[in-house]
XYZ file of C-alpha atoms in Angstrom:
400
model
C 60.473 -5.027 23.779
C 60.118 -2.276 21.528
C 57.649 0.967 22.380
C 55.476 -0.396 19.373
C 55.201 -3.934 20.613
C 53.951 -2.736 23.770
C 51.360 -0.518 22.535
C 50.098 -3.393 20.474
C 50.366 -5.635 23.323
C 48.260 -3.170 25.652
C 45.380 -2.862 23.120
C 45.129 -6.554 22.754
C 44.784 -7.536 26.446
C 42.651 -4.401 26.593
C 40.231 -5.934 23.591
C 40.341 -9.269 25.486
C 39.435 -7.502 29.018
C 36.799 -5.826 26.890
C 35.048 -8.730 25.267
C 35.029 -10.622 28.684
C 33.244 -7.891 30.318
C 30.678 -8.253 27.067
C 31.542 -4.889 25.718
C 32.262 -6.196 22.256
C 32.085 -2.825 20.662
C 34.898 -1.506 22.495
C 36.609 -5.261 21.875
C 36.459 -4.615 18.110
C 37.647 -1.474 18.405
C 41.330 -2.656 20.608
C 41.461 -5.565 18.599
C 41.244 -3.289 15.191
C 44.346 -0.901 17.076
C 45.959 -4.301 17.782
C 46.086 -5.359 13.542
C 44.093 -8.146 14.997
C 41.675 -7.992 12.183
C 40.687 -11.982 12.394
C 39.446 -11.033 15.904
C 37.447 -7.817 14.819
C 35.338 -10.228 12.347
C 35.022 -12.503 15.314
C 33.495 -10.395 17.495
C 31.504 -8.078 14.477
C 29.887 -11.408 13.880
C 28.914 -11.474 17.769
C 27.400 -8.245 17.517
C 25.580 -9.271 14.095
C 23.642 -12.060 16.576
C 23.052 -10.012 19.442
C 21.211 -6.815 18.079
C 17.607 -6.335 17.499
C 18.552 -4.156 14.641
C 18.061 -6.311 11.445
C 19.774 -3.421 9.322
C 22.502 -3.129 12.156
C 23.211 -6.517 11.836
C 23.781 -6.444 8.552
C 26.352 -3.134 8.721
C 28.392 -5.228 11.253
C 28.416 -8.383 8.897
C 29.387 -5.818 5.956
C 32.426 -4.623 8.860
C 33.150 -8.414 9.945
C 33.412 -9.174 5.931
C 35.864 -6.296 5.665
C 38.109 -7.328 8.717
C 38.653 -11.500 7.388
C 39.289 -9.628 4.020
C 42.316 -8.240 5.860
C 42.862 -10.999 8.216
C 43.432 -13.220 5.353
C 42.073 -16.651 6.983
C 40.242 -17.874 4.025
C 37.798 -20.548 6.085
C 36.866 -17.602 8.563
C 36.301 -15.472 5.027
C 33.944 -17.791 3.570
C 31.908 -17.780 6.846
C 31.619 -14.276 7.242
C 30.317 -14.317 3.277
C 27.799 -17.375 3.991
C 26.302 -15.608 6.997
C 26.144 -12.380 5.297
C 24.380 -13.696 2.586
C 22.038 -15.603 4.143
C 21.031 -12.519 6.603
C 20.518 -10.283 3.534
C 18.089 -13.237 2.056
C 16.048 -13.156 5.256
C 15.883 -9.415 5.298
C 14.296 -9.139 1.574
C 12.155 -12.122 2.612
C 10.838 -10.609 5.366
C 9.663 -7.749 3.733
C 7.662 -9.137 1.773
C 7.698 -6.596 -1.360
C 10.188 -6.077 -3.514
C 11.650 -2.646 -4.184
C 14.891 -1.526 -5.582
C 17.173 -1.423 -2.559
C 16.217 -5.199 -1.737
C 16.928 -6.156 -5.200
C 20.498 -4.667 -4.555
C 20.520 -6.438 -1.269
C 19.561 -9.623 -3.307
C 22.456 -8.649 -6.328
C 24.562 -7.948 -3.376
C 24.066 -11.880 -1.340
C 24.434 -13.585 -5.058
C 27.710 -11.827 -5.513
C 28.715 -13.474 -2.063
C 27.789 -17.030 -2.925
C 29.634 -16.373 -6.315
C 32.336 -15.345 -3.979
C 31.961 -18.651 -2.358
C 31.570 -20.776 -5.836
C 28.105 -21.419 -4.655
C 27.075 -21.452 -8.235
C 23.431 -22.827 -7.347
C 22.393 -20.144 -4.964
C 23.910 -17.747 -6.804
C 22.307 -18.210 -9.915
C 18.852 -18.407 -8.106
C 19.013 -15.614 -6.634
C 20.066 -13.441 -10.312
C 16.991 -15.216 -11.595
C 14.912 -14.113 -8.728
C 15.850 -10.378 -9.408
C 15.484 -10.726 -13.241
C 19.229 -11.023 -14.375
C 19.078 -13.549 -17.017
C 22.368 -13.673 -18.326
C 24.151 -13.718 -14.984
C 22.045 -16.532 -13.736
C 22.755 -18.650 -16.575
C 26.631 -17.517 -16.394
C 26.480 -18.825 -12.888
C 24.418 -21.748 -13.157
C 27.324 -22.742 -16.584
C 30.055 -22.311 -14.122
C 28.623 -24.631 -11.867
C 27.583 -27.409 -13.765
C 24.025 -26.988 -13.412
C 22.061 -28.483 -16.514
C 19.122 -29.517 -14.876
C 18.793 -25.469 -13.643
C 19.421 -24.429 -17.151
C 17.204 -26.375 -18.753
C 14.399 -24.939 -16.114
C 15.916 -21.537 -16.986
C 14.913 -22.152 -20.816
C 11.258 -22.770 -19.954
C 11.304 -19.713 -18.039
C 12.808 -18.024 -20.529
C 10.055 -18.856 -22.625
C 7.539 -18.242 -19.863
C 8.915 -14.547 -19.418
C 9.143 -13.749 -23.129
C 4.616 -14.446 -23.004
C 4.762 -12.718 -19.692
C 6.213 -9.621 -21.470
C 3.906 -9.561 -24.435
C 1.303 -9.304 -21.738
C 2.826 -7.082 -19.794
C 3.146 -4.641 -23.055
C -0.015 -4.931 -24.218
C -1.210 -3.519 -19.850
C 1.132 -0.732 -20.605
C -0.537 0.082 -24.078
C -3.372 -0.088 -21.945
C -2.292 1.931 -19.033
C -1.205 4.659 -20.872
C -4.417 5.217 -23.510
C -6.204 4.950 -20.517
C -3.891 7.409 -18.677
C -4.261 9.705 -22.193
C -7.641 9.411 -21.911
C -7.665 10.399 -18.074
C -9.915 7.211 -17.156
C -7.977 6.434 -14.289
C -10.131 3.040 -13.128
C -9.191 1.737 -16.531
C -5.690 2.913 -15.977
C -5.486 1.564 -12.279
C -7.029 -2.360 -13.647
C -4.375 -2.467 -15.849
C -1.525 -1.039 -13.734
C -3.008 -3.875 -11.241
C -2.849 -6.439 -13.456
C 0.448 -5.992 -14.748
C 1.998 -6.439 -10.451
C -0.054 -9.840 -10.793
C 1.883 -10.647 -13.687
C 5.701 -9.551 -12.508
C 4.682 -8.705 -8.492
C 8.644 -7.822 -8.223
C 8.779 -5.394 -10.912
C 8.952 -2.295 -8.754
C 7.712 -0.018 -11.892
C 4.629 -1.276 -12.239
C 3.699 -0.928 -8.462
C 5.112 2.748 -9.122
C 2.172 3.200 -11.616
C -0.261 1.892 -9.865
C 0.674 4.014 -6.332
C 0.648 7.083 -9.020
C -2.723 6.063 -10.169
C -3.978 5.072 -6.909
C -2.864 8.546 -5.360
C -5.638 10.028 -7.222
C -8.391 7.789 -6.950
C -11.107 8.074 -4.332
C -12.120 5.840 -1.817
C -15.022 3.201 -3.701
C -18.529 3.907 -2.226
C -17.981 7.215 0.049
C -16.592 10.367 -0.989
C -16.006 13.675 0.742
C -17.263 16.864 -0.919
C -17.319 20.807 0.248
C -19.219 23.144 -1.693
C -18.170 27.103 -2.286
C -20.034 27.894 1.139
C -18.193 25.742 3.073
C -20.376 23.242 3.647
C -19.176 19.800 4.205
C -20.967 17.045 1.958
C -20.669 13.098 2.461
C -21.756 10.731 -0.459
C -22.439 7.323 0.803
C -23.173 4.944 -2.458
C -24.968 1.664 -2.156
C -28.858 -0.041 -2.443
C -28.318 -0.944 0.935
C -26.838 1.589 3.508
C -25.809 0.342 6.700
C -25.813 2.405 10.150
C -24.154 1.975 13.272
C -21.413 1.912 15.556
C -19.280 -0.202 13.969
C -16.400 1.390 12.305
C -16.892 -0.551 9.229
C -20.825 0.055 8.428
C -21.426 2.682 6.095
C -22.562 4.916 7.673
C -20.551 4.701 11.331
C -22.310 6.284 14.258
C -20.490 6.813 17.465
C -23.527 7.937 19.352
C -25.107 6.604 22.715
C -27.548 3.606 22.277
C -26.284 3.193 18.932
C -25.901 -0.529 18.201
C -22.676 -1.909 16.050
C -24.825 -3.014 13.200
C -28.020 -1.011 13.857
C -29.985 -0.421 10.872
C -30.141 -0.045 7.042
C -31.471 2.402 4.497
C -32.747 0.161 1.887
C -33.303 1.824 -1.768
C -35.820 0.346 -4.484
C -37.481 1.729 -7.863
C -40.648 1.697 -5.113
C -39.459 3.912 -2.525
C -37.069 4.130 0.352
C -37.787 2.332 3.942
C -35.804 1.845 6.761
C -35.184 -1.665 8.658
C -33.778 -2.536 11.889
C -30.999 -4.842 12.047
C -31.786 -6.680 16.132
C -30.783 -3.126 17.664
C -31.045 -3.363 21.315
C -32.808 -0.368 21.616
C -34.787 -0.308 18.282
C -35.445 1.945 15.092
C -38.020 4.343 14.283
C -39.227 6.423 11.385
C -41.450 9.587 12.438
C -42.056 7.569 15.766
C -43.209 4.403 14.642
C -41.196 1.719 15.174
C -39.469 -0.206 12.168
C -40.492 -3.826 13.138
C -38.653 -4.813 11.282
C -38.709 -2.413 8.410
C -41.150 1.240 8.095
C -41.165 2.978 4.318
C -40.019 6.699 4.599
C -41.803 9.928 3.692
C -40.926 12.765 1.874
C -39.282 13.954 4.845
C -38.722 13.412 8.675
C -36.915 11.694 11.249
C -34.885 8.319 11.680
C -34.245 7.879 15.132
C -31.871 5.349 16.009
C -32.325 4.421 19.746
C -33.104 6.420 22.410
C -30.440 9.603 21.612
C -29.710 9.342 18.562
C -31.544 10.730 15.136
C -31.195 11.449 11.401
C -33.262 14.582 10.092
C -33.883 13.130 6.161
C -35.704 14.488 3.247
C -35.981 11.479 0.286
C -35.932 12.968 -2.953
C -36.491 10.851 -6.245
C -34.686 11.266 -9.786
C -34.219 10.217 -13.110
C -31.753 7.657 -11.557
C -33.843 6.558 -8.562
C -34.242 7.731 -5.264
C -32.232 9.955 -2.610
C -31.691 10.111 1.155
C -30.354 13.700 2.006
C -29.900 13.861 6.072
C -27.991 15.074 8.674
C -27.336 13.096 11.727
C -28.243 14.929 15.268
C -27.164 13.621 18.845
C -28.230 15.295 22.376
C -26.223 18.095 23.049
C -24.053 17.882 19.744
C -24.437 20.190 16.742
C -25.131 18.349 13.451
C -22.628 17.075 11.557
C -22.262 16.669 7.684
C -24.731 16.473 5.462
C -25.272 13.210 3.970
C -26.118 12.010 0.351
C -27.234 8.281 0.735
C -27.944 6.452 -2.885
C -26.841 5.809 -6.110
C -27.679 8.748 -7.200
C -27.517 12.434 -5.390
C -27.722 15.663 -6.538
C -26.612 19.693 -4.787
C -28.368 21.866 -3.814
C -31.385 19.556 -3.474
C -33.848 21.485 -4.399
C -34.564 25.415 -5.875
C -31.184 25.474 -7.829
C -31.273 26.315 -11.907
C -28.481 24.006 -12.167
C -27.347 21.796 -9.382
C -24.566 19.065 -10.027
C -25.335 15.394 -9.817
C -23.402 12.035 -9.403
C -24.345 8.848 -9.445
C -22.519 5.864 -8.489
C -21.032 3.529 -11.023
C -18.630 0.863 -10.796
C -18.258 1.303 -7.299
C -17.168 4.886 -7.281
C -18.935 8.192 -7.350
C -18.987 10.163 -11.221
C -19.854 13.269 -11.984
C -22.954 13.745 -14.313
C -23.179 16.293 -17.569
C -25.925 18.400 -16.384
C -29.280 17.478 -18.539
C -30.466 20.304 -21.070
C -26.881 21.225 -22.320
C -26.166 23.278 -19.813
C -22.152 23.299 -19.178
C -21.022 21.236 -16.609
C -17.063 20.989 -16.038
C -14.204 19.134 -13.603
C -11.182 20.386 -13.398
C -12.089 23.664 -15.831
C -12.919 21.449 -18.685
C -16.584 20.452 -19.976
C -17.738 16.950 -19.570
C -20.256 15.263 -21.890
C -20.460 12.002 -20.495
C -20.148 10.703 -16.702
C -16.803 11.462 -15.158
C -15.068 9.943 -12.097
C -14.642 12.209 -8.965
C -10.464 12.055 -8.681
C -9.325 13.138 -5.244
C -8.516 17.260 -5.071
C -11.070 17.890 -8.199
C -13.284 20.646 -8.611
C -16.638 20.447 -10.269
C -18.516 23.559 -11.669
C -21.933 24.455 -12.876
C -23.541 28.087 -13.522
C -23.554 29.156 -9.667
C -22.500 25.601 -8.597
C -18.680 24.296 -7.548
C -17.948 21.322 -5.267
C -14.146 20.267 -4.451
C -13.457 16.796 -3.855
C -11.807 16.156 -0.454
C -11.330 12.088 -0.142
């Protein structure tokens, strides 16, 4: 026996000691020294199963594809393809969303089942990522009339779907001209409704979306450094539940607590079955009490709001901060649809009112110069995330 016959010899019954002790990496590696390439699929495909690794699994079906290549067993070939295939299906599947890679994971399973002369599954899966003409190629090699004749109604499906999808980008982009980025962010919106796998219109909207500002409450910190909180609604909602309005993490605070309740009459307070009650300037809300020009909301037995209400062209205003035992004040707090800053003494404060859901930036009444961004505004503007508003002896940054 030659000395090349031997070392072959010693790296296959090394790869077979290997993969009986359940060390298949090592395995594929002797049986890969031992030409044994029918074998390294064999036990790549073993690995595949084992690992928790979804994307692992799908490098060592890529290796066990490359090994029956080699081997040159064409029934262990088409196996490898099949299951390769398949687990790059599940993997786009299981995201969810399309983006580019999993369309070339998608490309890269229907070139497998073409591989295969799977002509069906093939072709489906070129329609699903948007390549006409090679679906219909494979779907002709196959025989498959009653999938071309589908394919001609979608055909004529798409073609409307892309006039409409056109006409949103028209849209997007006056509107993006134009910098009204709601307008711009509905039709960016409703162009994923219309092709959800088109990655580029998701791009446009996450570009749009990057700038726009949370709908209802906004984050504000004017040239002092003081930190301002705009909370937007008719009907303001307090308590310790993370998703109220305005959330409270204080003692004796109740989930759902209470609500600061706006009309053109005035501004009252009502308790929502706290356990340990609402009151306004010590009288109990029972289950509502109107507020004053100014005092205190206490909410429970530790917890209080220091308010002023303040009434405008636009309706009325609850300015407060919110106090606990022992704790320093935190921001100060613009309930409404409408606010204004500074509240009161200023020659030319700025003001925003809510519209739409989100908080705009008002030109300042008289003519007086009111700009975002460094440019003058003449009609309400939306508060984009990172913006800077300006009057006189006035400027307010937008925070989120």
């Amino acid at each position: 026996m030659s000395w090349i016959s031997r070392l072959f010899g010693s790296d296959l019954r090394a790869a077979q000691q290997a993969e009986a002790a359940g060390r298949l990496e090592e395995a594929a590696q002797r049986y890969a020294k031992a030409g044994e390439d029918a074998q390294v699929a064999r036990v790549q495909v073993a690995r595949a199963a084992r690992t928790a690794d979804r994307w692992e699994g799908l490098e060592l079906l890529r290796a066990a594809l490359q090994a029956s290549e080699r081997g040159g067993q064409s029934e262990q070939l088409r196996e490898v393809q099949l299951t390769l295939a398949q687990a790059l299906v599940a993997w786009v599947d299981r995201v969810g969303v399309m983006d580019r890679r999993d369309q070339r994971l998608l490309e890269e399973a229907a070139n497998l089942y073409l591989a295969r002369a799977d002509f069906e599954r093939a072709g489906d899966l070129f329609s699903r990522i948007g390549y006409k003409e090679r679906a219909q190629d494979a779907y002709v090699r196959g025989g498959h009339i009653e999938q071309l004749e589908d394919q001609a109604f979608m055909q004529a499906l798409q073609e409307d779907t892309e006039k409409q999808l056109a006409d949103l980008l028209r849209r997007y982009e006056l509107a993006v001209v134009q910098e009204e980025w709601l307008a711009a962010h509905a039709a960016a919106a409703q162009a994923c409704e219309l092709a959800p796998n088109a990655i580029q219109y998701r791009e446009l909207r996450q570009r749009i979306a990057q700038r726009l500002p949370p709908p209802r409450r906004l984050r504000l910190r004017t040239a002092a450094g003081v930190e301002l909180r705009l909370i937007g609604g008719e009907n303001v909602t307090m308590g310790r539940d993370p998703e109220v309005d305005l959330p409270l993490a204080l003692p004796g605070v109740s989930r759902t607590h209470a609500q600061i309740v706006f009309s053109p009459a005035g501004v009252s307070v009502e308790d929502l079955g706290s356990r340990l009650g609402t009151t306004v300037d010590g009288r109990p809300c029972a289950p509502s009490q109107a507020l004053g020009p100014a005092g205190t909301i206490a909410l429970g037995e530790l917890a209080s709001l220091s308010y002023r209400a303040l009434h405008g062209e636009r309706g009325w205003m609850v300015a407060c901060t919110v106090n606990a035992a022992g704790n320093a004040p935190l921001s100060q707090l613009l309930c409404g649809t409408w606010a204004q800053w500074p509240l009161e003494g200023a020659r030319d404060p700025l003001s925003f009112a809510l519209m739409d859901d989100y908080w705009h930036l008002l030109p300042a009444a008289g003519g007086a110069a009111v700009s975002l961004d460094g440019r003058a505004i003449a009609a309400p503007t939306l508060l984009c995330l990172h913006g800077r508003a300006e009057a006189a002896t006035t400027a307010i940054e937008v925070l989120g």
